[in-house]
Coordinates of C-alpha atoms in Angstrom, one line a residue:
X1 CA 7.2 93.2 -21.2
X2 CA 6.8 96.8 -21.9
X3 CA 5.8 99.4 -19.3
X4 CA 2.7 100.2 -21.2
X5 CA 1.7 96.5 -21.3
X6 CA 2.4 96.2 -17.5
X7 CA 0.2 99.3 -17.0
X8 CA -2.7 97.7 -18.8
X9 CA -2.4 94.4 -16.6
X10 CA -2.5 96.7 -13.5
X11 CA -5.7 98.4 -15.1
X12 CA -7.4 95.1 -15.5
X13 CA -6.4 93.7 -11.8
X14 CA -7.8 97.2 -10.4
X15 CA -11.0 96.6 -12.3
X16 CA -11.3 92.9 -11.3
X17 CA -10.6 93.7 -7.7
X18 CA -13.8 95.7 -7.2
X19 CA -16.4 94.2 -4.9
X20 CA -18.8 94.8 -7.6
X21 CA -17.3 94.9 -11.2
X22 CA -18.0 97.9 -13.1
X23 CA -19.1 96.1 -16.5
X24 CA -18.9 99.2 -18.3
X25 CA -15.3 99.8 -17.4
X26 CA -14.5 96.4 -17.8
X27 CA -16.1 96.1 -21.3
X28 CA -14.1 99.1 -22.4
X29 CA -10.7 97.6 -21.2
X30 CA -11.4 94.3 -22.9
X31 CA -12.5 95.7 -26.1
X32 CA -9.0 96.4 -27.0
X33 CA -7.7 93.0 -26.0
X34 CA -7.3 91.2 -22.7
X35 CA -4.0 90.1 -21.2
X36 CA -3.5 86.2 -20.5
X37 CA -1.2 86.9 -17.7
X38 CA -2.5 85.9 -14.2
X39 CA -5.6 84.1 -15.8
X40 CA -7.3 87.8 -16.5
X41 CA -8.5 86.7 -19.9
X42 CA -10.3 83.6 -18.7
X43 CA -11.8 85.5 -15.9
X44 CA -13.1 88.4 -17.9
X45 CA -14.7 85.9 -20.3
X46 CA -16.6 84.3 -17.4
X47 CA -17.8 87.7 -16.6
X48 CA -18.5 88.9 -20.1
X49 CA -20.4 85.8 -20.9
X50 CA -22.9 86.5 -18.1
X51 CA -21.6 83.3 -16.3
X52 CA -20.1 85.2 -13.2
X53 CA -22.2 87.8 -11.6
X54 CA -20.7 91.4 -11.0
X55 CA -20.9 91.0 -7.5
X56 CA -17.7 88.9 -6.5
X57 CA -19.1 88.2 -2.9
X58 CA -21.5 85.8 -4.7
X59 CA -19.0 83.9 -6.6
X60 CA -17.9 81.3 -4.0
X61 CA -21.5 79.9 -3.5
X62 CA -22.4 80.3 -7.2
X63 CA -19.6 78.3 -8.5
X64 CA -20.1 75.6 -6.0
X65 CA -23.8 75.4 -6.9
X66 CA -23.0 75.5 -10.6
X67 CA -20.2 73.0 -10.6
X68 CA -22.3 70.4 -8.4
X69 CA -25.1 70.9 -10.9
X70 CA -22.7 69.8 -13.9
X71 CA -21.7 67.0 -11.8
X72 CA -25.2 66.0 -11.6
X73 CA -25.6 66.3 -15.3
X74 CA -22.7 63.9 -15.7
X75 CA -24.4 61.5 -13.5
X76 CA -27.8 61.4 -14.9
X77 CA -26.8 61.7 -18.8
X78 CA -23.6 59.7 -18.9
X79 CA -23.1 57.4 -15.9
X80 CA -26.5 56.3 -15.1
X81 CA -27.5 55.3 -18.7
X82 CA -23.8 53.8 -19.1
X83 CA -24.5 51.6 -15.8
X84 CA -27.9 50.4 -17.3
X85 CA -26.1 49.4 -20.6
X86 CA -23.2 47.6 -18.7
X87 CA -25.8 45.6 -16.7
X88 CA -27.9 44.6 -19.5
X89 CA -27.8 40.9 -19.6
X90 CA -26.4 40.2 -16.1
X91 CA -30.2 40.3 -14.6
X92 CA -32.3 39.4 -17.5
X93 CA -35.3 38.1 -15.4
X94 CA -36.2 41.8 -14.4
X95 CA -36.1 43.2 -17.8
X96 CA -39.5 44.0 -19.1
X97 CA -40.7 44.9 -22.6
X98 CA -40.9 48.5 -21.5
X99 CA -37.1 48.9 -20.7
X100 CA -35.9 46.5 -23.5
X101 CA -33.5 47.5 -26.1
X102 CA -35.7 46.2 -28.9
X103 CA -38.8 48.1 -27.5
X104 CA -40.2 50.0 -30.8
X105 CA -42.0 52.7 -28.6
X106 CA -40.3 56.2 -29.5
X107 CA -40.4 57.1 -25.6
X108 CA -38.5 54.0 -24.7
X109 CA -35.3 54.9 -22.9
X110 CA -33.3 52.6 -25.3
X111 CA -34.9 54.5 -28.4
X112 CA -33.5 57.6 -26.9
X113 CA -30.0 55.8 -25.9
X114 CA -29.8 54.7 -29.7
X115 CA -30.6 58.1 -30.9
X116 CA -28.2 59.7 -28.4
X117 CA -25.5 57.5 -30.1
X118 CA -26.1 58.8 -33.4
X119 CA -25.5 62.4 -32.1
X120 CA -22.6 61.2 -30.1
X121 CA -20.7 59.8 -33.2
X122 CA -21.3 63.2 -35.0
X123 CA -19.7 65.1 -31.9
X124 CA -16.8 62.5 -31.6
X125 CA -15.9 62.9 -35.2
X126 CA -15.8 66.8 -35.1
X127 CA -14.2 67.1 -31.9
X128 CA -11.1 64.7 -32.8
X129 CA -10.4 67.1 -35.5
X130 CA -10.4 70.3 -33.5
X131 CA -7.5 72.6 -34.6
X132 CA -5.5 69.7 -35.8
X133 CA -2.3 72.0 -36.3
X134 CA -2.0 72.2 -32.5
X135 CA -1.3 69.2 -30.2
X136 CA -3.3 70.7 -27.3
X137 CA -6.6 69.0 -27.7
X138 CA -5.0 65.3 -28.2
X139 CA -3.0 66.2 -25.1
X140 CA -4.1 64.6 -21.6
X141 CA -5.6 67.0 -19.2
X142 CA -4.1 67.8 -16.0
X143 CA -7.3 67.6 -14.2
X144 CA -9.4 64.4 -15.6
X145 CA -12.7 64.1 -14.5
X146 CA -12.6 61.8 -11.5
X147 CA -16.5 61.2 -11.5
X148 CA -16.0 59.9 -14.9
X149 CA -12.9 57.8 -14.4
X150 CA -13.8 56.4 -10.9
X151 CA -13.1 52.8 -11.3
X152 CA -16.0 52.1 -8.9
X153 CA -18.4 53.2 -11.6
X154 CA -18.6 50.1 -13.7
X155 CA -20.4 51.7 -16.8
X156 CA -20.3 52.2 -20.4
X157 CA -18.3 55.5 -21.1
X158 CA -18.7 57.8 -23.9
X159 CA -15.4 56.5 -25.3
X160 CA -16.7 52.8 -25.0
X161 CA -20.1 54.0 -26.7
X162 CA -18.3 55.2 -29.6
X163 CA -16.1 52.3 -30.1
X164 CA -19.0 49.7 -29.9
X165 CA -21.7 51.7 -31.9
X166 CA -22.0 50.7 -35.4
X167 CA -25.4 51.8 -36.9
X168 CA -26.0 48.6 -39.1
X169 CA -28.3 50.0 -41.5
X170 CA -26.7 53.4 -42.1
X171 CA -24.0 55.8 -40.9
X172 CA -25.7 59.2 -40.5
X173 CA -23.8 62.6 -40.4
X174 CA -25.9 65.2 -39.3
X175 CA -25.3 68.7 -40.1
X176 CA -27.3 71.9 -40.0
X177 CA -29.6 71.0 -42.6
X178 CA -30.6 67.8 -40.8
X179 CA -29.7 64.3 -41.9
X180 CA -27.2 64.0 -44.6
X181 CA -24.2 61.9 -45.8
X182 CA -25.9 58.6 -45.6
X183 CA -23.4 55.9 -46.2
X184 CA -24.1 52.4 -47.8
X185 CA -26.2 50.0 -45.8
X186 CA -24.3 47.6 -43.8
X187 CA -21.2 49.3 -44.0
X188 CA -19.1 48.8 -40.8
X189 CA -18.3 52.0 -39.0
X190 CA -14.6 52.7 -39.4
X191 CA -14.0 55.9 -37.3
X192 CA -10.3 56.4 -37.5
X193 CA -7.2 54.9 -38.5
X194 CA -5.9 53.2 -35.5
X195 CA -2.6 54.8 -35.5
X196 CA -4.3 58.5 -35.8
X197 CA -4.6 59.2 -32.1
X198 CA -2.3 58.2 -29.3
X199 CA -4.2 55.9 -26.9
X200 CA -3.8 57.5 -23.4
X201 CA -3.1 55.4 -20.3
X202 CA -6.0 54.4 -18.1
X203 CA -7.0 57.1 -15.8
X204 CA -6.2 59.9 -18.4
X205 CA -8.2 61.6 -20.9
X206 CA -7.4 64.0 -23.6
X207 CA -8.8 67.7 -23.9
X208 CA -11.0 66.7 -26.9
X209 CA -12.7 64.0 -24.8
X210 CA -13.9 66.9 -22.3
X211 CA -15.0 69.0 -25.1
X212 CA -16.9 65.8 -26.4
X213 CA -18.7 65.6 -23.1
X214 CA -19.7 69.3 -22.8
X215 CA -21.3 69.1 -26.4
X216 CA -22.9 65.7 -25.6
X217 CA -24.5 67.2 -22.1
X218 CA -25.4 70.3 -24.1
X219 CA -27.2 68.2 -26.6
X220 CA -29.1 66.1 -24.1
X221 CA -30.4 69.4 -22.5
X222 CA -31.3 71.0 -25.4
X223 CA -33.3 68.4 -27.4
X224 CA -34.7 71.1 -29.8
X225 CA -31.4 71.8 -31.3
X226 CA -29.1 69.0 -29.9
X227 CA -25.9 69.2 -31.8
X228 CA -25.1 70.7 -34.9
X229 CA -21.7 70.7 -36.6
X230 CA -20.0 73.9 -36.0
X231 CA -20.7 74.0 -32.4
X232 CA -17.4 72.4 -31.7
X233 CA -15.6 75.3 -33.3
X234 CA -17.6 77.7 -30.7
X235 CA -16.9 75.6 -27.6
X236 CA -13.2 75.0 -28.7
X237 CA -11.8 78.3 -27.9
X238 CA -13.6 78.9 -24.8
X239 CA -12.5 75.6 -23.4
X240 CA -8.8 76.3 -24.5
X241 CA -8.9 79.6 -22.7
X242 CA -10.2 78.2 -19.5
X243 CA -8.0 75.0 -19.7
X244 CA -4.8 76.9 -19.9
X245 CA -5.6 79.3 -17.3
X246 CA -2.4 79.5 -15.1
X247 CA -4.5 79.8 -11.9
X248 CA -4.9 75.9 -10.9
X249 CA -7.9 76.7 -8.8
X250 CA -9.9 77.8 -11.8
X251 CA -8.1 75.5 -14.4
X252 CA -9.5 72.6 -12.5
X253 CA -12.8 73.5 -13.1
X254 CA -12.6 74.4 -16.8
X255 CA -15.1 71.6 -18.0
X256 CA -17.9 72.8 -16.0
X257 CA -17.2 76.6 -16.3
X258 CA -16.9 76.0 -20.0
X259 CA -20.3 74.3 -20.2
X260 CA -22.2 77.1 -18.7
X261 CA -20.3 79.8 -20.7
X262 CA -20.9 77.9 -23.8
X263 CA -24.4 77.4 -23.0
X264 CA -24.7 81.3 -22.3
X265 CA -23.2 82.1 -25.7
X266 CA -25.3 79.7 -27.6
X267 CA -28.5 81.2 -26.1
X268 CA -27.8 84.3 -28.0
X269 CA -26.3 82.5 -31.1
X270 CA -28.1 79.4 -31.3
X271 CA -30.8 80.8 -33.8
X272 CA -28.1 80.7 -36.4
X273 CA -28.2 76.9 -36.2
X274 CA -31.9 76.1 -36.6
X275 CA -32.7 76.0 -40.1
X276 CA -36.4 76.7 -39.6
X277 CA -35.5 80.2 -38.3
X278 CA -33.2 81.0 -41.3
X279 CA -35.6 83.4 -42.8
X280 CA -36.9 85.0 -39.7
X281 CA -35.5 88.2 -38.5
X282 CA -33.4 86.5 -35.8
X283 CA -32.2 83.9 -38.3
X284 CA -29.0 83.6 -40.4
X285 CA -30.4 84.7 -43.7
X286 CA -31.2 88.2 -42.2
X287 CA -27.6 88.4 -40.7
X288 CA -25.9 87.6 -43.8
X289 CA -28.0 90.2 -45.6
X290 CA -27.0 92.8 -43.1
X291 CA -23.4 92.4 -44.0
X292 CA -24.4 93.5 -47.5
X293 CA -26.7 96.3 -46.3
X294 CA -24.0 97.7 -44.3
X295 CA -21.4 97.1 -47.2
X296 CA -23.7 98.9 -49.5
X297 CA -24.0 102.0 -47.0
X298 CA -20.0 102.1 -46.5
X299 CA -18.7 101.1 -49.8
X300 CA -21.2 101.2 -52.8
X301 CA -18.6 100.6 -55.5
X302 CA -17.6 97.2 -53.8
X303 CA -21.1 96.0 -53.1
X304 CA -22.2 96.5 -56.7
X305 CA -19.0 94.8 -57.9
X306 CA -20.2 91.8 -55.7
X307 CA -23.8 92.0 -56.8
X308 CA -22.6 92.0 -60.3
X309 CA -20.6 89.1 -60.1
X310 CA -23.5 87.3 -58.5
X311 CA -21.3 86.8 -55.3
X312 CA -24.1 86.2 -52.6
X313 CA -23.5 86.7 -48.9
X314 CA -24.3 83.1 -48.2
X315 CA -21.4 81.8 -50.1
X316 CA -18.8 83.2 -47.4
X317 CA -20.6 85.0 -44.5
X318 CA -22.6 82.0 -43.3
X319 CA -19.4 80.4 -42.0
X320 CA -18.1 83.7 -40.9
X321 CA -21.3 84.4 -39.0
X322 CA -22.3 81.1 -37.5
X323 CA -18.8 80.2 -36.3
X324 CA -17.7 83.7 -35.1
X325 CA -14.9 83.9 -37.6
X326 CA -13.3 80.8 -35.6
X327 CA -12.3 78.8 -38.9
X328 CA -10.9 82.1 -40.7
X329 CA -7.9 82.5 -38.2
X330 CA -5.5 80.8 -36.2
X331 CA -6.8 80.1 -32.7
X332 CA -4.7 82.8 -30.8
X333 CA -6.2 85.4 -33.4
X334 CA -9.7 84.0 -32.9
X335 CA -9.3 84.5 -29.2
X336 CA -8.3 88.2 -29.6
X337 CA -11.4 88.8 -32.1
X338 CA -13.5 87.2 -29.3
X339 CA -12.1 89.5 -26.6
X340 CA -13.6 92.4 -28.6
X341 CA -16.8 90.7 -29.6
X342 CA -17.5 89.4 -26.1
X343 CA -16.9 92.9 -24.6
X344 CA -19.4 94.7 -27.1
X345 CA -22.9 94.5 -25.4
X346 CA -24.4 94.1 -29.0
X347 CA -21.7 91.7 -29.9
X348 CA -23.4 90.1 -32.9
X349 CA -24.0 93.7 -34.5
X350 CA -20.2 94.2 -34.0
X351 CA -19.4 90.8 -35.8
X352 CA -21.4 92.3 -38.9
X353 CA -19.1 95.3 -38.7
X354 CA -16.3 92.9 -38.5
X355 CA -17.2 91.1 -41.7
X356 CA -17.9 94.4 -43.5
X357 CA -14.3 95.6 -42.4
X358 CA -12.9 92.2 -43.8
X359 CA -14.5 93.1 -47.1
X360 CA -13.3 96.8 -47.3
X361 CA -9.8 95.8 -46.4
X362 CA -9.6 93.8 -49.8
X363 CA -11.5 95.9 -51.8
X364 CA -8.9 96.6 -54.2
X365 CA -8.3 93.0 -54.7
X366 CA -12.2 92.3 -54.9
X367 CA -12.5 95.1 -57.4
X368 CA -9.8 93.7 -59.8
X369 CA -10.8 90.1 -59.5
X370 CA -13.3 87.9 -61.4
X371 CA -15.7 85.6 -59.7
X372 CA -13.3 82.7 -59.3
X373 CA -10.5 85.0 -58.0
X374 CA -13.1 86.8 -55.6
X375 CA -14.7 83.5 -54.3
X376 CA -11.0 82.2 -53.4
X377 CA -10.4 85.4 -51.6
X378 CA -13.3 85.3 -49.6
X379 CA -13.1 81.5 -48.6
X380 CA -9.5 81.9 -47.8
X381 CA -9.1 85.3 -46.4
X382 CA -5.9 86.8 -47.1
X383 CA -5.2 89.3 -44.3
X384 CA -3.9 87.4 -41.0
X385 CA -3.4 90.7 -38.6
X386 CA -6.7 91.0 -36.8
X387 CA -5.6 94.2 -35.2
X388 CA -5.8 95.9 -38.6
X389 CA -9.5 94.3 -39.0
X390 CA -10.7 95.2 -35.6
X391 CA -9.5 98.8 -36.0
X392 CA -11.3 99.1 -39.4
X393 CA -14.5 97.7 -37.6
X394 CA -14.2 100.2 -35.0
X395 CA -13.9 103.2 -37.4
X396 CA -16.9 101.8 -39.3
X397 CA -18.7 101.7 -36.0
X398 CA -17.8 105.2 -35.2
X399 CA -18.8 106.3 -38.7
X400 CA -22.2 105.0 -38.3

């Protein structure tokens, strides 16, 4: 470890040891990348995502309250409905029409339960393939949720719900545009080849199962948006950062801390996932067009070339913007980009700068290429050095 890097770590330690953290100073440090050592990155992200308040004297009480609240969510939204489902059939005499699974009333708790299963199936499918080139999400967590795995709680777990759920009429794949990909009626749900994922021993759970739970609770608490494909790509890097924290007292609570940090990030980013807002000023169409507006200002020749080839911003910036570039780079590089994004107060404006930088850095190739070549370049971005991209984005910001 170089002397300069050691000094940088020391700067972070000093900034994080203040009774009241100076957010402006911390943001300035984080903008150039956050060290992993000593759990510094995980702690900075919790502050930058407005989960932890700047006043450290409040942390102990605040964290206790938030983690208890998350446990309450697990009880109310996973364990209690699971107990009700597990008990169905054992005490038939007190099952009324109001709480019968065949009750057609849309307000029936069973109607809600079956709708939840549709969402759960989509979440399950998506989280199982999170970063498939890494073993991390398939590995067992060191701190399985005792509340969920408590043998005293005889209930239908999310894992069991997925195994048992077959939507008889059709299998639904819900993406951002609503309900799509409806399979043939009566086709049984074969989710995964039996040998694709290692079955963990009783009392263990994989990291992807923790992410599944976080997304399911988020969907239940936010019925207006529920779960949309792509949210798994946003929660994944946050959970990975918190669950690999070298400080065990933080790592132990990675699930609850990820949930609230993800919720805060989604409160800023959720409009990108709501189709009805696409054409409003807070929607994704406006942001995609902002990338081209900025490009026109910074590099008119490249802008005109893309316009001439009819390469519209939605062909590639939709994924870049909604998923915060999480699918364009390897996870360590995504995390480095997010250090800078999270540290910028106007983080989504800086994301537009990053997208513009990505275009100008490959301008020569784009100016020389035809439509097919250029679409391939934009959908499989060729530069992997994120430091170069962030430096260019900062340069564009400084020249604004």
